[in-house]
PDB file of C-alpha atoms in Angstrom:
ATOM      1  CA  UNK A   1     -10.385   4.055 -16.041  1.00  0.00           C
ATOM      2  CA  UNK A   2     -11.007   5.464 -12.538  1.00  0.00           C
ATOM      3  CA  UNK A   3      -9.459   3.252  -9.833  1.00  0.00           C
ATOM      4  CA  UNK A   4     -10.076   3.576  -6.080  1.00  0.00           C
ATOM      5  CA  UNK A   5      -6.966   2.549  -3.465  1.00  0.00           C
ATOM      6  CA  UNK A   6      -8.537   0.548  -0.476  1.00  0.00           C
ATOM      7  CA  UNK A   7      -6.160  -0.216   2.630  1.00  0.00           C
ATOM      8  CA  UNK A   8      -4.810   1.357   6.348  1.00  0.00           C
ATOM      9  CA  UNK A   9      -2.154   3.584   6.316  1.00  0.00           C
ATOM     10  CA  UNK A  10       0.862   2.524   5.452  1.00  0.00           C
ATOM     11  CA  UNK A  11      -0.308  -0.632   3.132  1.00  0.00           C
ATOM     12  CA  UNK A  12       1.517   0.675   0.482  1.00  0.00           C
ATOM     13  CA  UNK A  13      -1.327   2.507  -1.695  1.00  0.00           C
ATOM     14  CA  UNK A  14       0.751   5.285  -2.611  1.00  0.00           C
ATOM     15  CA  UNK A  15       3.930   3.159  -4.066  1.00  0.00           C
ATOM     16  CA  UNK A  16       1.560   0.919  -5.991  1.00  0.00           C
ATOM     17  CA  UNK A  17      -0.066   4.163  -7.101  1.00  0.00           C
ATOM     18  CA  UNK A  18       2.379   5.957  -8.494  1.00  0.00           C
ATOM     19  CA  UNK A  19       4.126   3.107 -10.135  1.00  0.00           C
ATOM     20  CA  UNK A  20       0.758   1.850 -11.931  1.00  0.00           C
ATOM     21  CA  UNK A  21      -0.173   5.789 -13.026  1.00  0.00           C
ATOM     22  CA  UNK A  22       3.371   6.115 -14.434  1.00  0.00           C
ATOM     23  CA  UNK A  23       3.347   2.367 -16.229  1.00  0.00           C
ATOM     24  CA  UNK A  24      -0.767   3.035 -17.603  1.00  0.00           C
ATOM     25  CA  UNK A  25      -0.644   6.860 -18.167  1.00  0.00           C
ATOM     26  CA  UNK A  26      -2.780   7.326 -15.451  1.00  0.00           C
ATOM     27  CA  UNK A  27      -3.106  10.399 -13.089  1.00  0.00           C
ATOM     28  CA  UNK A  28      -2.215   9.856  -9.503  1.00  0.00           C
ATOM     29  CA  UNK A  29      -4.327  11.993  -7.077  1.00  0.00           C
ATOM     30  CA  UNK A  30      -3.317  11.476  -3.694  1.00  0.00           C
ATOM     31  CA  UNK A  31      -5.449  13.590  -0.923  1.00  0.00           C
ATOM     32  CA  UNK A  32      -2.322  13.102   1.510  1.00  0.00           C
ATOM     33  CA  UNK A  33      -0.269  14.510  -0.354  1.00  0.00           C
ATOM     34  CA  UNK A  34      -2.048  17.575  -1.284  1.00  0.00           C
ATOM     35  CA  UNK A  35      -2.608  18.226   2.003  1.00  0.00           C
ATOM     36  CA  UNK A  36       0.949  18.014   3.153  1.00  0.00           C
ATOM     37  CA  UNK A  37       1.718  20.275   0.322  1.00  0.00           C
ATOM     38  CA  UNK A  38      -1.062  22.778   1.994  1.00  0.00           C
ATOM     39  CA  UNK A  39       0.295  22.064   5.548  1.00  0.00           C
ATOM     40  CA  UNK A  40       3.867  23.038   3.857  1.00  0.00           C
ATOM     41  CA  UNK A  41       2.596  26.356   2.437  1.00  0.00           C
ATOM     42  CA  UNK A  42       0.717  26.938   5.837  1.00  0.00           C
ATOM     43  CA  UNK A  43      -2.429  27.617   3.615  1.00  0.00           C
ATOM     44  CA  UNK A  44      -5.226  28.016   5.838  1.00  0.00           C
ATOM     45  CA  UNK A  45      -6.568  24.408   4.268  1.00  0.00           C
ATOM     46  CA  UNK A  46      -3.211  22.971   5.168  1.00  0.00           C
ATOM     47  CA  UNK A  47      -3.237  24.624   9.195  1.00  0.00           C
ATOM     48  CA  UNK A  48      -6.599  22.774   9.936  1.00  0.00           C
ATOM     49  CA  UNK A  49      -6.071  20.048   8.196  1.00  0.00           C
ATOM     50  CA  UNK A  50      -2.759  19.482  10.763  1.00  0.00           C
ATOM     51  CA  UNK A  51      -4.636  19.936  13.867  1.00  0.00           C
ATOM     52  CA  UNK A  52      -6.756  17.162  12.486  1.00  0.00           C
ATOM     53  CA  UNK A  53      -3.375  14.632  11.286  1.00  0.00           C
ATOM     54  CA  UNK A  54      -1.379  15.573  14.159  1.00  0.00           C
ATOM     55  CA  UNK A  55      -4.577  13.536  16.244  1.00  0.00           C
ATOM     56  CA  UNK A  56      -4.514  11.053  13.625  1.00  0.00           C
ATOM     57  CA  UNK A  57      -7.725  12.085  12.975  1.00  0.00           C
ATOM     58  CA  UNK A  58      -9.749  11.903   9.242  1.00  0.00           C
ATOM     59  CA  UNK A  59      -9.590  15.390   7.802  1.00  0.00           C
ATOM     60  CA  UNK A  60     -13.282  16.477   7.236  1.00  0.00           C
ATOM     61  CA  UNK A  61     -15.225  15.853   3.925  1.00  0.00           C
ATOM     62  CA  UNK A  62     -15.323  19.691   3.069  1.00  0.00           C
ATOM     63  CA  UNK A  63     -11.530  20.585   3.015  1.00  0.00           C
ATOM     64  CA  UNK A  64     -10.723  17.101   0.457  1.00  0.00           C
ATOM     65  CA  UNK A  65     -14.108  17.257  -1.870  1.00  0.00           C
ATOM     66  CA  UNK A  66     -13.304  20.522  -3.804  1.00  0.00           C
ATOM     67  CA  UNK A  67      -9.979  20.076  -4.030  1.00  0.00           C
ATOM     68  CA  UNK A  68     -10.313  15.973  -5.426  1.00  0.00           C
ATOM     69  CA  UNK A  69     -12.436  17.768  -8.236  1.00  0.00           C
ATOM     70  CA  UNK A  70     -10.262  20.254  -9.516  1.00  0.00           C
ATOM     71  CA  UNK A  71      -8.004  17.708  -9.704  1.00  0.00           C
ATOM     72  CA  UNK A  72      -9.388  15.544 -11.990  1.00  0.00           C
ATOM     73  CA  UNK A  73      -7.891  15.335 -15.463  1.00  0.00           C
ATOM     74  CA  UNK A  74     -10.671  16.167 -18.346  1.00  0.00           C
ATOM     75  CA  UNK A  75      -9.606  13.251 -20.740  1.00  0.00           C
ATOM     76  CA  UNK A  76      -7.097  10.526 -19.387  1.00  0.00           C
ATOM     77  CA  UNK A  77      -7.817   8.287 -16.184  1.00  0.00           C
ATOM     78  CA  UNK A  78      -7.588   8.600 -12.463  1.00  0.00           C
ATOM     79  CA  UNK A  79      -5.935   6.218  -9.696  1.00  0.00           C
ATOM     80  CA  UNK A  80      -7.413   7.409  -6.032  1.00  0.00           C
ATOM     81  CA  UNK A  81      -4.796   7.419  -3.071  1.00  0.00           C
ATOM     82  CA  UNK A  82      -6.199   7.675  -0.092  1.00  0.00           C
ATOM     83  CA  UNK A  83      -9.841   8.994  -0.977  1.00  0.00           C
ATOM     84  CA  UNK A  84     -12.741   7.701   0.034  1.00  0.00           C
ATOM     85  CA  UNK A  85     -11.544   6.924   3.339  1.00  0.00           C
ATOM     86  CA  UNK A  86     -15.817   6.964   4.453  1.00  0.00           C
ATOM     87  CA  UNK A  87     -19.104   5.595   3.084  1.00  0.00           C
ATOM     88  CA  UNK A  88     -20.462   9.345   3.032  1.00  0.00           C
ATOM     89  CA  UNK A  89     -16.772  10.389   0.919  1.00  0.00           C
ATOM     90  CA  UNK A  90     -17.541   7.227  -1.531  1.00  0.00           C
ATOM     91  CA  UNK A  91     -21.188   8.533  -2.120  1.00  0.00           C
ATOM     92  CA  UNK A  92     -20.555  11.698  -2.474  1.00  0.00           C
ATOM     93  CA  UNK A  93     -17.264  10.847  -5.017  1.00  0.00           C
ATOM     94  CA  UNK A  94     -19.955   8.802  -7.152  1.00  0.00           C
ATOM     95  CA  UNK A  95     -21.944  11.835  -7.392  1.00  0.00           C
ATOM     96  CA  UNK A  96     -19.050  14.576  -8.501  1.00  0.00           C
ATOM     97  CA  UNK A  97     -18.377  11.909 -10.616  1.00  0.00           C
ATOM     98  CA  UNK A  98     -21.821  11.509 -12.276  1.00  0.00           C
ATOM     99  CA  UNK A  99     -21.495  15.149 -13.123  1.00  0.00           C
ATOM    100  CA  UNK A 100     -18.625  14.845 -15.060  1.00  0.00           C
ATOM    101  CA  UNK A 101     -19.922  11.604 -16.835  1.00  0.00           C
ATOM    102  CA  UNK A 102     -17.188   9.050 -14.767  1.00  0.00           C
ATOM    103  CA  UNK A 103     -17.278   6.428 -12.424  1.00  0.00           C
ATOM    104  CA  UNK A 104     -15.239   4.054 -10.557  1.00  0.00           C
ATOM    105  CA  UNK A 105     -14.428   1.516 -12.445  1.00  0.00           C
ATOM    106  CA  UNK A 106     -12.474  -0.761  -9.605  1.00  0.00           C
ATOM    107  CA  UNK A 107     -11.799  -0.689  -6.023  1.00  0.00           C
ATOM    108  CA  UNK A 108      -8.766  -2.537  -4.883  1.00  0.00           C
ATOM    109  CA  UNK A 109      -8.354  -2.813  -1.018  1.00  0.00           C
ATOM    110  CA  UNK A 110      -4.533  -3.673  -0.291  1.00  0.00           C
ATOM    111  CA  UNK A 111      -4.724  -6.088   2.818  1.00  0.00           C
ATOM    112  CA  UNK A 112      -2.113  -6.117   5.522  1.00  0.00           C
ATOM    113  CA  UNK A 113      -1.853  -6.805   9.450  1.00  0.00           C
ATOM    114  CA  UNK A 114      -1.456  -4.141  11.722  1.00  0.00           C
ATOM    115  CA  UNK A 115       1.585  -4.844  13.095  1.00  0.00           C
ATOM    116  CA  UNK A 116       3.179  -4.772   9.928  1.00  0.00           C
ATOM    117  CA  UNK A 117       2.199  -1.288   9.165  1.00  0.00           C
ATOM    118  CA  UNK A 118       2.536  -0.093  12.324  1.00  0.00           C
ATOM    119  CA  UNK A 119       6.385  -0.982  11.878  1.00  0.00           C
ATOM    120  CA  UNK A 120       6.484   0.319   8.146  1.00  0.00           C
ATOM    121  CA  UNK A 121       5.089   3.396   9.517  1.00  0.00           C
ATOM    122  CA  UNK A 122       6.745   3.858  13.174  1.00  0.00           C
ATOM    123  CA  UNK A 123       9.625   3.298  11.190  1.00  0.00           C
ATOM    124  CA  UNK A 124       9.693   5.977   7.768  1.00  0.00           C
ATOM    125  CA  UNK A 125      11.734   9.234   8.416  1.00  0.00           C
ATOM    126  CA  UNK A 126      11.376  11.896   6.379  1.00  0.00           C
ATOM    127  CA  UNK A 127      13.860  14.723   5.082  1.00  0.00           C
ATOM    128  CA  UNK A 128      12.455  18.000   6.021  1.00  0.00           C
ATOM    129  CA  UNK A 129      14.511  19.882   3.479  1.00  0.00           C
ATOM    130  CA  UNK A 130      14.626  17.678   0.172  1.00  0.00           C
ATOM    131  CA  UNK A 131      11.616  15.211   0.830  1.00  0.00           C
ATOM    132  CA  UNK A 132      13.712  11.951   0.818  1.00  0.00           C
ATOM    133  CA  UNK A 133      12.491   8.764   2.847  1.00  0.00           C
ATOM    134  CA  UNK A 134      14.155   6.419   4.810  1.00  0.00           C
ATOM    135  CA  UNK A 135      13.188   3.733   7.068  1.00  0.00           C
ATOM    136  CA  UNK A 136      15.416   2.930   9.774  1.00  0.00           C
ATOM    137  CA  UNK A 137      15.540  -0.628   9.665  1.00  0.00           C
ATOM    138  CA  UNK A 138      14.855  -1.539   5.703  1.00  0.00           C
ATOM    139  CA  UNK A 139      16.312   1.456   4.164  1.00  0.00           C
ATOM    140  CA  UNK A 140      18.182   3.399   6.670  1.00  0.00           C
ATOM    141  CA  UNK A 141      20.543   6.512   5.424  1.00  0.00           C
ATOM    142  CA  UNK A 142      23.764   5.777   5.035  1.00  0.00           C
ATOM    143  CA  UNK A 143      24.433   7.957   8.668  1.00  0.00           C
ATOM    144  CA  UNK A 144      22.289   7.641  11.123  1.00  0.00           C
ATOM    145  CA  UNK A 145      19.571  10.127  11.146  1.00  0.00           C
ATOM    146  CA  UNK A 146      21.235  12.549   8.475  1.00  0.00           C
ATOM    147  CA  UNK A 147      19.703  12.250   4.819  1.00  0.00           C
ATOM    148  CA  UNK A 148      22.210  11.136   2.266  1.00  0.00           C
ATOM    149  CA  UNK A 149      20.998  13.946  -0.593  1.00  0.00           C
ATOM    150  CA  UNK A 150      21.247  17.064   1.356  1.00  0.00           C
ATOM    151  CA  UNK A 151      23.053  16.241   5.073  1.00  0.00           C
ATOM    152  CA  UNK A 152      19.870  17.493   6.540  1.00  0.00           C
ATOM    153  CA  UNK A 153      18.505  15.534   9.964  1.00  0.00           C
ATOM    154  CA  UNK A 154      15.805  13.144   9.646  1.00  0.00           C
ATOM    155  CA  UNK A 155      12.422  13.766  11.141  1.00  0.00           C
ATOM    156  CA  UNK A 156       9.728  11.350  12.002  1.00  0.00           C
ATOM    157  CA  UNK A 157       6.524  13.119  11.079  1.00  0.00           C
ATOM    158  CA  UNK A 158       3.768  13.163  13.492  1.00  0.00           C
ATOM    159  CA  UNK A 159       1.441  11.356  11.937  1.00  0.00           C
ATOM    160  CA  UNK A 160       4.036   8.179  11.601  1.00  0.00           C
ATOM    161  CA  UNK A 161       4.483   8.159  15.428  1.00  0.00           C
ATOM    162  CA  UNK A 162       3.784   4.971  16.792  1.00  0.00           C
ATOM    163  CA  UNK A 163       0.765   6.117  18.826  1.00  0.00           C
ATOM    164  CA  UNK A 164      -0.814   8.230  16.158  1.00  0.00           C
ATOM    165  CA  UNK A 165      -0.500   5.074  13.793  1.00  0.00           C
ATOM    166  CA  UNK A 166      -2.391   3.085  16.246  1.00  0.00           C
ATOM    167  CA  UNK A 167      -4.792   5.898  16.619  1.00  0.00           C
ATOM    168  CA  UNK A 168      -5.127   6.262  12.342  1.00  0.00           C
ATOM    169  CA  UNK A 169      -5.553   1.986  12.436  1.00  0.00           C
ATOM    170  CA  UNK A 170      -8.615   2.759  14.977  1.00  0.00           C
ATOM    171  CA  UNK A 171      -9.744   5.593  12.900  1.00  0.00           C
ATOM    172  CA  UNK A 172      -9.657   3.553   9.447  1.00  0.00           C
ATOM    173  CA  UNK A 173     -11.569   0.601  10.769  1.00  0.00           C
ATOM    174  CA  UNK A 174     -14.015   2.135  11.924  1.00  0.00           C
ATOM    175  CA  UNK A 175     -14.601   4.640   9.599  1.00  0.00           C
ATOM    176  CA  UNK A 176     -13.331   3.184   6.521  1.00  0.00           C
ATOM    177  CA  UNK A 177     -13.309  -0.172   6.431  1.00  0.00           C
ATOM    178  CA  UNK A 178     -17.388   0.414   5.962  1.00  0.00           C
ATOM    179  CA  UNK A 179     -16.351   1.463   2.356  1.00  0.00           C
ATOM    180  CA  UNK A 180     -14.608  -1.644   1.850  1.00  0.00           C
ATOM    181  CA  UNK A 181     -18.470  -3.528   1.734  1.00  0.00           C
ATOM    182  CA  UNK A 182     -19.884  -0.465  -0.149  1.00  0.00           C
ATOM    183  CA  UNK A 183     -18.168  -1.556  -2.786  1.00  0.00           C
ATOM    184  CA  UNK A 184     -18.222  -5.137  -2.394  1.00  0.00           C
ATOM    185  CA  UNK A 185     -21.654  -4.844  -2.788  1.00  0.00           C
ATOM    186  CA  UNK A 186     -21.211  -2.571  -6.256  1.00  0.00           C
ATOM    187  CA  UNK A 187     -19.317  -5.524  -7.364  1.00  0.00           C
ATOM    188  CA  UNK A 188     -16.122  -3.632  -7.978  1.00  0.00           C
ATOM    189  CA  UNK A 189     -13.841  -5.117  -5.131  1.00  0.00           C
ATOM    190  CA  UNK A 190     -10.975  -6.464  -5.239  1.00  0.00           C
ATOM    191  CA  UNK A 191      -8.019  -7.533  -2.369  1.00  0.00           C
ATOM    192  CA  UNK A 192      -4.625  -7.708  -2.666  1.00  0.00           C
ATOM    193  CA  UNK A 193      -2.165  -9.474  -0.383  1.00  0.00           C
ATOM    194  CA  UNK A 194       0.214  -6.758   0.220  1.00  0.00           C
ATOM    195  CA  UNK A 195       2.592  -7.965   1.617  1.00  0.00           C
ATOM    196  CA  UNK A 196       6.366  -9.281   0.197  1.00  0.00           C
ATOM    197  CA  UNK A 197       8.239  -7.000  -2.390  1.00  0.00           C
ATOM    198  CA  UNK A 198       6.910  -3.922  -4.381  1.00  0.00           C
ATOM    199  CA  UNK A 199       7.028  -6.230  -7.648  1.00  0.00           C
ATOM    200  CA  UNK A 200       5.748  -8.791  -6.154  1.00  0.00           C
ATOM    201  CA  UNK A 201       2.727  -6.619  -4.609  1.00  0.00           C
ATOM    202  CA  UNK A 202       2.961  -4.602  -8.570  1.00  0.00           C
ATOM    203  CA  UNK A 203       2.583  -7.716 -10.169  1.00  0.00           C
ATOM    204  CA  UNK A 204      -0.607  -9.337  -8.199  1.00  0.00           C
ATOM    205  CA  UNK A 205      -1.908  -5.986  -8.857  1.00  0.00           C
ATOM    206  CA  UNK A 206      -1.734  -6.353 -12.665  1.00  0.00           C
ATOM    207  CA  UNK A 207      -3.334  -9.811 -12.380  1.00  0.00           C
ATOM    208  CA  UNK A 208      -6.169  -8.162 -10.456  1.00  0.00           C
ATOM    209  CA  UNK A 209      -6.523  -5.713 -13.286  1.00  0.00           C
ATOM    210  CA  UNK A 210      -6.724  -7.727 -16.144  1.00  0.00           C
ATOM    211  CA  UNK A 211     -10.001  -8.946 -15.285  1.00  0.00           C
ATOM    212  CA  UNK A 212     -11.824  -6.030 -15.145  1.00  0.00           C
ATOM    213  CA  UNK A 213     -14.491  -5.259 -12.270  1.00  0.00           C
TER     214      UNK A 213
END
């Protein structure tokens, strides 16, 4: 099973992600996070990928494609975070794919209103030192600005600034919501509500699953 996550920033791919790869035995492949982990090592991948984040910008097609397919697992399936984010990525995903005899089996585009994320994402601070994440008004540390695992001061990334996140919203719709129909029109689309708790989201997901595309 090969799964594509639909949705803005912030619409909670990545938690429904990772809890649906660890419940199905699926591998989560995020392209955010591997580049944060380049930005971290200050690869040369990871320095121009920043300059691109920083402007809330889509990183370009040729720093994500390589690295999505030597990723992929050889015998057990796939959940996509954050990739395709354009109709160009989603073509050319079907195509690595082909080669390896795979294909998307479902698109699911997790629906939420701007302001919403824009306050889920405005919000998030980020330990610099042990990676925890906080929000400051649904789960703030326990001292203001200091990260209850390691002491170390919170950060707000860049990218999660309010006027990057507005900037990423303009970005996504008109760049990525074109994927949204690309599927549609595969018949392999599906929307979820995304918005309550993460069980709640988790189990609408499920429901969504067990009818297959």
């Amino acid at each position: 099973m090969i799964l594509v996550f639909l949705g803005a920033p912030g619409a909670g791919k990545g938690t429904q992600a990772k809890k649906l790869a660890q419940d199905m035995n699926l591998k989560h492949i995020s392209t955010g996070d591997m580049l944060r982990e380049e930005i971290k090592k200050e690869t040369s991948l990871g320095k121009r990928a920043k300059e691109y984040m920083d402007r809330g910008e889509l990183v370009p097609d040729e720093l994500i494609i390589a690295m999505i397919e030597q990723a992929l697992p050889k015998d057990s399936g796939i959940v996509l975070d954050g990739f395709p984010r354009t109709v160009a990525q989603a073509q050319a995903l079907d195509e690595m794919l082909k080669k390896h005899h795979k294909k998307v089996s479902c698109a699911l585009l997790f629906d939420v209103e701007d302001e919403v994320i824009v306050e889920r994402l405005s919000g998030r601070r980020v330990c610099p030192k042990c990676g925890a994440i906080y929000h400051i008004k649904y789960s703030p540390p326990k001292v203001d600005n200091v990260c209850d695992v390691c002491s170390t001061t919170l950060i707000q990334r860049d990218d999660d600034k309010e006027e990057v996140v507005r900037k990423r919203l303009k970005v996504y719709k008109e760049q990525t919501a074109p994927v949204i129909e690309f599927y549609a029109q595969k018949n392999k689309l599906k929307t979820i509500k995304a918005t309550g708790s993460i069980e709640d989201i988790y189990n609408i997901l499920k429901n969504a699953l067990s009818n297959e595309c």
